[in-house]
PDB file of C-alpha atoms and ligand atoms in Angstrom:
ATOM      1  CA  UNK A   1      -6.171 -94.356  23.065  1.00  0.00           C
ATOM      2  CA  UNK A   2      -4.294 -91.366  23.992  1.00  0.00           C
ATOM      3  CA  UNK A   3      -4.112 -88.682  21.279  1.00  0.00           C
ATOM      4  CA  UNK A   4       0.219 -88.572  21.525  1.00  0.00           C
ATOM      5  CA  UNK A   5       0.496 -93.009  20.898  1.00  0.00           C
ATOM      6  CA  UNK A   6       1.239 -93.935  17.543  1.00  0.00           C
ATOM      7  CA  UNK A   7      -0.047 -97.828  18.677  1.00  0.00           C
ATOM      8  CA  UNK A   8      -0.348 -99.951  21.181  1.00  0.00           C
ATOM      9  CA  UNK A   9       2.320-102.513  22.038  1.00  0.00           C
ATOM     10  CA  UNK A  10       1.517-104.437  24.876  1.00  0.00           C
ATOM     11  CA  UNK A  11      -2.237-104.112  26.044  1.00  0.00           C
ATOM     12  CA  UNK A  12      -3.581-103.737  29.897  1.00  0.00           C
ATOM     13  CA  UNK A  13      -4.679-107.479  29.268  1.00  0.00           C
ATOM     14  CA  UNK A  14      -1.002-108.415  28.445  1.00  0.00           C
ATOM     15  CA  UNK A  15       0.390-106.845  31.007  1.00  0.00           C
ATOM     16  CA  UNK A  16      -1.420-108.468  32.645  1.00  0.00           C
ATOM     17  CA  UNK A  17      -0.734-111.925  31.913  1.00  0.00           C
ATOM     18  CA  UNK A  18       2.745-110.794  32.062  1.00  0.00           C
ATOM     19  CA  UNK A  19       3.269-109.855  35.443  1.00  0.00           C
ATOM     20  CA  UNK A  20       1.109-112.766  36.840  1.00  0.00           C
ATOM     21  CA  UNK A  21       3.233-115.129  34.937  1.00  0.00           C
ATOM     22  CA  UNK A  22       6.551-114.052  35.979  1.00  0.00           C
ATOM     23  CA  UNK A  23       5.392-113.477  39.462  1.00  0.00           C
ATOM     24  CA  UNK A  24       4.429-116.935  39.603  1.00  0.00           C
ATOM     25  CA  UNK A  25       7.893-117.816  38.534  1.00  0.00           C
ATOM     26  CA  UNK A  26       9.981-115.623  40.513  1.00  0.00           C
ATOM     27  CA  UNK A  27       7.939-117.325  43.759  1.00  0.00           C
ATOM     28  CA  UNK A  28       8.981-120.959  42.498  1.00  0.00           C
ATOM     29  CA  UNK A  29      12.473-119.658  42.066  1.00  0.00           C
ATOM     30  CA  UNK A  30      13.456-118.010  45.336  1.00  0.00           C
ATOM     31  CA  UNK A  31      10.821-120.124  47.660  1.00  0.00           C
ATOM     32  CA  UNK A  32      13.339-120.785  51.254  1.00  0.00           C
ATOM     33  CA  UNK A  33      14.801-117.248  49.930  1.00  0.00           C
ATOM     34  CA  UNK A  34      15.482-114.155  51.653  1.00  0.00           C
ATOM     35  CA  UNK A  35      14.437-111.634  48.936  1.00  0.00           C
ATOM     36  CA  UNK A  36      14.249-108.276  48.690  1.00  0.00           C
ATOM     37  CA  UNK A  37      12.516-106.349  45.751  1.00  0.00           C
ATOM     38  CA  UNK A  38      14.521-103.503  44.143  1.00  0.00           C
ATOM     39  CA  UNK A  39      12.266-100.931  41.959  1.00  0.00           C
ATOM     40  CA  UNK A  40      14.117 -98.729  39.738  1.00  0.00           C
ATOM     41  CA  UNK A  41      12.311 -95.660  39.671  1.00  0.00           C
ATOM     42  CA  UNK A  42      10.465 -93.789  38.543  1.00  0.00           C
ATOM     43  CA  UNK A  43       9.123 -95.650  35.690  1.00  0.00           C
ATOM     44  CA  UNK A  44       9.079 -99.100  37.347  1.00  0.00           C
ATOM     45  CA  UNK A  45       6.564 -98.157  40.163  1.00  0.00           C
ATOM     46  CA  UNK A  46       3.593-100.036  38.309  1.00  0.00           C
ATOM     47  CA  UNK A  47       5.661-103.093  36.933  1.00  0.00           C
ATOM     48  CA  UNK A  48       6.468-103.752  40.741  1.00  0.00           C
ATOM     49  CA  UNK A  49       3.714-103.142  42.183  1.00  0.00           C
ATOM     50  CA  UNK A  50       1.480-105.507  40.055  1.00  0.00           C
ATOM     51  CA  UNK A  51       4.199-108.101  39.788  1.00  0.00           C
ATOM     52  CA  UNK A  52       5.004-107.905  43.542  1.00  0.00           C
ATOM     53  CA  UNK A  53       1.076-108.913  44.156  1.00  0.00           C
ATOM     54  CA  UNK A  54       2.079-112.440  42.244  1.00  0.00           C
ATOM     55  CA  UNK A  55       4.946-113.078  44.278  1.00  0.00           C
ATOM     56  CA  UNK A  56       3.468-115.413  47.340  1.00  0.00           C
ATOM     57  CA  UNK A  57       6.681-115.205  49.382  1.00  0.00           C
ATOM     58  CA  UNK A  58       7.759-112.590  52.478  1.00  0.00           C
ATOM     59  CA  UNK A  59       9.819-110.251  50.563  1.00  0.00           C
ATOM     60  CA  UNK A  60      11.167-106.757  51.435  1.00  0.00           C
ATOM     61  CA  UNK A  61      10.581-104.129  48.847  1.00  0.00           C
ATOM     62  CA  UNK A  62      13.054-100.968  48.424  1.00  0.00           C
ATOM     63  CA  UNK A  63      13.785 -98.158  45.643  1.00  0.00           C
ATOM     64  CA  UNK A  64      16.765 -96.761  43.670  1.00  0.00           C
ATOM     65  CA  UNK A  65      16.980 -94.217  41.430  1.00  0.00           C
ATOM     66  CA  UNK A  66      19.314 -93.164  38.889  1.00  0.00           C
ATOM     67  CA  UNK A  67      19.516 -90.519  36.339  1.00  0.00           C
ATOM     68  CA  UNK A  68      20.455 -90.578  32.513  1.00  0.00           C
ATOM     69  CA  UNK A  69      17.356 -89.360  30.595  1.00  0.00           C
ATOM     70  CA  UNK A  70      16.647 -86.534  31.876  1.00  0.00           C
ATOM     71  CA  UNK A  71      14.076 -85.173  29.552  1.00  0.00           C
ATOM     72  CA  UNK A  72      15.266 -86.354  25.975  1.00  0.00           C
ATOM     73  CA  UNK A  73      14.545 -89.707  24.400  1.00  0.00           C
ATOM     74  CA  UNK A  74      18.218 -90.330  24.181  1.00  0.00           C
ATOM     75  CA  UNK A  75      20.651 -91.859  26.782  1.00  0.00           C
ATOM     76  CA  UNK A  76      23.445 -89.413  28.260  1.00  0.00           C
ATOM     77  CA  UNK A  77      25.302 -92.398  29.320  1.00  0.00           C
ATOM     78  CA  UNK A  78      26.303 -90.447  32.387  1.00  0.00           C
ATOM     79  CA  UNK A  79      24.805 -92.402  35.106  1.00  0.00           C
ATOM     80  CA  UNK A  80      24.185 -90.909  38.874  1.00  0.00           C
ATOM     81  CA  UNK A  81      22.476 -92.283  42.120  1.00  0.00           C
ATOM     82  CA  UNK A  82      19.638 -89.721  43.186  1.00  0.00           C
ATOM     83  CA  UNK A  83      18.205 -92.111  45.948  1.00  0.00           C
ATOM     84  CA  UNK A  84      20.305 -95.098  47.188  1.00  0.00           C
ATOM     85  CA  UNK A  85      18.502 -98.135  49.152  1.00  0.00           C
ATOM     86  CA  UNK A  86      18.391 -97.597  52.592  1.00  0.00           C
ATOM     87  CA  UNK A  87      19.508-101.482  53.798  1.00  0.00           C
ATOM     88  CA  UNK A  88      22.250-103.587  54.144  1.00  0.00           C
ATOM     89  CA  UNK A  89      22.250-106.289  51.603  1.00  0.00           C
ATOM     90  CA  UNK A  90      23.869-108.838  53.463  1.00  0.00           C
ATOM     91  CA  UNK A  91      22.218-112.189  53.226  1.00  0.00           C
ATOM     92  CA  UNK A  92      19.748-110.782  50.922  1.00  0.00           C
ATOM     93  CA  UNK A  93      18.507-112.426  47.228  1.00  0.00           C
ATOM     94  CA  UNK A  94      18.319-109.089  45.871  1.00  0.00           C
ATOM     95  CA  UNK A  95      15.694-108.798  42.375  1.00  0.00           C
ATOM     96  CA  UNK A  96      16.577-105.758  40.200  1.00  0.00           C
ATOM     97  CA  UNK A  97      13.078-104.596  38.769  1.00  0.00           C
ATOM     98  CA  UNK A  98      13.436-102.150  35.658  1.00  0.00           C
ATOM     99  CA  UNK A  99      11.039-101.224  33.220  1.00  0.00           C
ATOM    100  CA  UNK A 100      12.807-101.092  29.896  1.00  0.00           C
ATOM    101  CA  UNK A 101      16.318-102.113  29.483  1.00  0.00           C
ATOM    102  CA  UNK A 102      17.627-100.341  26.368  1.00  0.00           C
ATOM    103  CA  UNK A 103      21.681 -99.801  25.743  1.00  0.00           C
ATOM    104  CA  UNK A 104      21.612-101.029  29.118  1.00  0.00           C
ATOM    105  CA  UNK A 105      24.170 -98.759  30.985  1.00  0.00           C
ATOM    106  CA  UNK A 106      21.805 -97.609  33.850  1.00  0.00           C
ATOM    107  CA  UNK A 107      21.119-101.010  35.234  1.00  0.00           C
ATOM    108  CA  UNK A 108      24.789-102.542  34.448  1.00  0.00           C
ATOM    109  CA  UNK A 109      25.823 -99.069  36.913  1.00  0.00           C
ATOM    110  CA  UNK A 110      23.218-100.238  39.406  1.00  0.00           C
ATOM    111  CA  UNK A 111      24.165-103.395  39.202  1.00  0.00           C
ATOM    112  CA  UNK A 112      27.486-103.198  39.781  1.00  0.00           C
ATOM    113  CA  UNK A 113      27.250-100.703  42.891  1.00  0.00           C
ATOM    114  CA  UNK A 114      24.708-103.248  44.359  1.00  0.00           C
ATOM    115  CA  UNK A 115      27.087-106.452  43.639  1.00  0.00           C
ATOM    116  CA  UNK A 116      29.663-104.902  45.971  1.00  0.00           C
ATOM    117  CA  UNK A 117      27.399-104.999  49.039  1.00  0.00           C
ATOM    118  CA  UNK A 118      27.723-108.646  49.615  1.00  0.00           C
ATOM    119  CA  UNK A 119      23.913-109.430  48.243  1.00  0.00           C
ATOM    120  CA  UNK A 120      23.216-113.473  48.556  1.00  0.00           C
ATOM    121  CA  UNK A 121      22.516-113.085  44.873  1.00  0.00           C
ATOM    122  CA  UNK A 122      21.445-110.366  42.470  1.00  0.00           C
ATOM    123  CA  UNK A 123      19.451-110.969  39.241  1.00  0.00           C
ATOM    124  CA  UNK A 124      17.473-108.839  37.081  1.00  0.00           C
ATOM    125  CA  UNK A 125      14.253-108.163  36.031  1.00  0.00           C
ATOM    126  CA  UNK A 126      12.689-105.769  33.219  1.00  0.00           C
ATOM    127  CA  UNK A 127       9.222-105.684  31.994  1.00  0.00           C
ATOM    128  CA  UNK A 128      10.329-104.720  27.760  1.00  0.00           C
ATOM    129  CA  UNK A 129      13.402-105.850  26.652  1.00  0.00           C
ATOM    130  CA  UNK A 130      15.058-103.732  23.468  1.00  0.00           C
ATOM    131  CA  UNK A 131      17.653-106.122  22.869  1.00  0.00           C
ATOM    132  CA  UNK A 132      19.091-104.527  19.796  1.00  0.00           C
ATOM    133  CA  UNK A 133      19.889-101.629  21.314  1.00  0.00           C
ATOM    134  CA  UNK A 134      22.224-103.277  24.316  1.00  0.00           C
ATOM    135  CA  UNK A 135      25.677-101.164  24.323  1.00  0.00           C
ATOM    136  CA  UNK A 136      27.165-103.115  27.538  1.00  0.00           C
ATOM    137  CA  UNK A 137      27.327-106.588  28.982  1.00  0.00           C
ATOM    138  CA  UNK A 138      23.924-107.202  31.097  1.00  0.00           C
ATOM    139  CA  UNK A 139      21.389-109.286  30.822  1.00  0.00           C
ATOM    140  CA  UNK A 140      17.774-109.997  32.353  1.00  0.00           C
ATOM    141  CA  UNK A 141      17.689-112.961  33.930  1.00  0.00           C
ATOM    142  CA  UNK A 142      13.130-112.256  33.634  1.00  0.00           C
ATOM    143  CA  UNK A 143      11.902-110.656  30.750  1.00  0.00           C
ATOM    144  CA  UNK A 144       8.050-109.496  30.189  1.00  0.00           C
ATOM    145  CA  UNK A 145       8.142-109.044  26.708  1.00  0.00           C
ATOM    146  CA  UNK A 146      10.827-107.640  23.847  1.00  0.00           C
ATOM    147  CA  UNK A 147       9.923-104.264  22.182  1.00  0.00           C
ATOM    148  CA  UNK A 148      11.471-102.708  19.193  1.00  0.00           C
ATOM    149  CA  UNK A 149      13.951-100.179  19.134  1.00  0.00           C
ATOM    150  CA  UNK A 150      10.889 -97.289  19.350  1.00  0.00           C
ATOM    151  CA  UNK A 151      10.220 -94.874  21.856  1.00  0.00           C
ATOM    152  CA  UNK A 152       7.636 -96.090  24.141  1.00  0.00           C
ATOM    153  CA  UNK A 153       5.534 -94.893  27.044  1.00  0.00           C
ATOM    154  CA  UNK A 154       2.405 -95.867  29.504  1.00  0.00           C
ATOM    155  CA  UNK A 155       2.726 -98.133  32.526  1.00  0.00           C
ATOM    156  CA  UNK A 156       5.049 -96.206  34.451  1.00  0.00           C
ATOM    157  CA  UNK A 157       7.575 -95.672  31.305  1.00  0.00           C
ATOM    158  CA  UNK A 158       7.019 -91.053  30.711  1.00  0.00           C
ATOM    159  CA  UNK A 159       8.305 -88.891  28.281  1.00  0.00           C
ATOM    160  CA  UNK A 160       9.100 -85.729  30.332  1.00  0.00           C
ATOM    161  CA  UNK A 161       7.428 -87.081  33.211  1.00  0.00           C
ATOM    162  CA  UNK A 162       4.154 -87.460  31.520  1.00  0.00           C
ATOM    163  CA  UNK A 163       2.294 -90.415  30.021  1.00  0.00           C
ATOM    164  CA  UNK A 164       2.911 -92.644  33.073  1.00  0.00           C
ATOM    165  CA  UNK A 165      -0.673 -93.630  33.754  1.00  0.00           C
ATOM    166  CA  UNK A 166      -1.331 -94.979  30.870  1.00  0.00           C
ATOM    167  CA  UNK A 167      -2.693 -98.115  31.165  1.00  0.00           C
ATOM    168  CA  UNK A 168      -0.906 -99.906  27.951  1.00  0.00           C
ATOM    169  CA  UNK A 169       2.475 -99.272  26.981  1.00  0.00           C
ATOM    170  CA  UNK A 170       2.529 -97.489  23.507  1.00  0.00           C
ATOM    171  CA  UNK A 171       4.457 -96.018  20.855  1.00  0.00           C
ATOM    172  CA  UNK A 172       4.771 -92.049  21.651  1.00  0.00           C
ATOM    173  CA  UNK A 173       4.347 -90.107  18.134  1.00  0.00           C
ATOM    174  CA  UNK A 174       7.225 -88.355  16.999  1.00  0.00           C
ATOM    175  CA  UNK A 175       5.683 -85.155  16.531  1.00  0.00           C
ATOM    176  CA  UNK A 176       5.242 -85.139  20.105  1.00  0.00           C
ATOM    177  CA  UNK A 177       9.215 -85.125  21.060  1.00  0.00           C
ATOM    178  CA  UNK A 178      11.244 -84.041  17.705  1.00  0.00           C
ATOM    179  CA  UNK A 179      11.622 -80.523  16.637  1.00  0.00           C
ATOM    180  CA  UNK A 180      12.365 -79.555  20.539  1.00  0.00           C
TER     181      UNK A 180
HETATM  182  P1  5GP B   1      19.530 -97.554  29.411  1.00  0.00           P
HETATM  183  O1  5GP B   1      20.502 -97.098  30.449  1.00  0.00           O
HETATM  184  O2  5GP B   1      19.294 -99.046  29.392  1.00  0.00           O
HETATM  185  O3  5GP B   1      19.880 -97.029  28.051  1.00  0.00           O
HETATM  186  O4  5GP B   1      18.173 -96.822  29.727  1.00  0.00           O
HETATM  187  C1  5GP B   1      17.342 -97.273  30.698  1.00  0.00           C
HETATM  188  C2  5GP B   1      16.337 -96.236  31.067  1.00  0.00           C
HETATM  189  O5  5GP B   1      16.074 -95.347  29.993  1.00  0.00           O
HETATM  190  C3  5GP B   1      15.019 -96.886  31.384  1.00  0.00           C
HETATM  191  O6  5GP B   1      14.933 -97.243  32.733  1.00  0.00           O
HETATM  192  C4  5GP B   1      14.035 -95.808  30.996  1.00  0.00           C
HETATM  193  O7  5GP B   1      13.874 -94.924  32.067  1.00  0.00           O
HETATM  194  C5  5GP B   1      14.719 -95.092  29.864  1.00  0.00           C
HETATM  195  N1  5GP B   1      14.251 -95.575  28.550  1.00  0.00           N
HETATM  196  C6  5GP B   1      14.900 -96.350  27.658  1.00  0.00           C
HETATM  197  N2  5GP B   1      14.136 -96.602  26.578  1.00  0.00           N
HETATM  198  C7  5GP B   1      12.961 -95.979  26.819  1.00  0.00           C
HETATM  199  C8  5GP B   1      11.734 -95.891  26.077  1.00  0.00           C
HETATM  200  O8  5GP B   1      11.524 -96.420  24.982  1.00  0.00           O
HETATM  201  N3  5GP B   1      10.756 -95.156  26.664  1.00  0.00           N
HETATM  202  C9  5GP B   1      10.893 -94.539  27.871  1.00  0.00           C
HETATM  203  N4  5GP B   1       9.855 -93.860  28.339  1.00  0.00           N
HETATM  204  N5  5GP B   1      12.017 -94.613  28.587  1.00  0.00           N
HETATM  205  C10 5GP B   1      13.046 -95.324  28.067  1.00  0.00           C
END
């Protein structure tokens, strides 16, 4: 285990199991479907990419990305678009992939922006749930697995753009972010 994690949350074996079970769900669900994949980024790069392997459908598969964090553990709540899609989402069953949804506000400002292109549909994906923390109406329509309110990384999820590579998601020690 890295030397930074407090503990493991979800294991590489979970994850596993996670993203092969919602994969095969999301490919009963939109089966006849024209869907197109929508990562997120940066820190849902490995949630897509495994998941995307379990979905046995043609899809198309496309990036956002949005900034709040910057390099704090704490929202801004000041949302902005630093890469848009680069499609028209006419006709399209668009899937949201995030990695964590936490007070929520990045994905509800995504979501929104993306609901006025005339998608087919739009629904919502995240790997970790923090439910408690939600400060605005969204919800996942597929969730991997609920986390406590903790500051986690591994799996694509950073802290200051490290950590990503880890191949569990874990609890980042607090030493490693307070007192900066
Ligand atoms: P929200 O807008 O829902 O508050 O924040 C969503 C984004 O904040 C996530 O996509 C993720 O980038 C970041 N975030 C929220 N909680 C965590 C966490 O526990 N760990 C990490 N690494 N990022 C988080």
């Amino acid at each position: 285990m890295n030397k930074d994690v407090e503990r493991i949350l979800v294991t590489a074996e979970e994850l596993s199991d996670i993203t092969k079970k919602l994969g095969a769900k999301i490919t009963a669900d939109y089966a006849g479907k024209k869907l197109l994949i929508v990562g997120v980024l940066k820190g849902s790069i490995y949630f897509l990419t495994d998941l995307s392997r379990y979905i046995d459908l043609p899809c198309n598969i496309d990036f956002i990305q949005a900034s709040s964090y910057g390099s704090s553990t704490v929202s801004s709540g000041e949302i902005k678009i630093v890469k848009d899609i680069d499609d028209d989402l006419t006709g399209f069953d668009v899937l949201l992939v995030e990695d964590i949804l936490d007070t929520g506000r990045t994905l509800k400002h995504i979501y929104d922006m993306l609901s006025e292109r005339n998608p087919e549909s739009i629904a919502v994906i995240t790997l970790l749930d923090k439910p408690s923390r939600r400060a605005v109406d969204i919800h996942a329509d597929y969730v991997g697995t609920d986390v406590p309110d903790a500051f986690v990384v591994g799996y694509g999820l950073d802290y200051n753009q490290y950590y990503r590579n880890l191949p569990y998601i874990g609890v980042l020690k607090k030493s490693v972010y307070e007192g900066k």
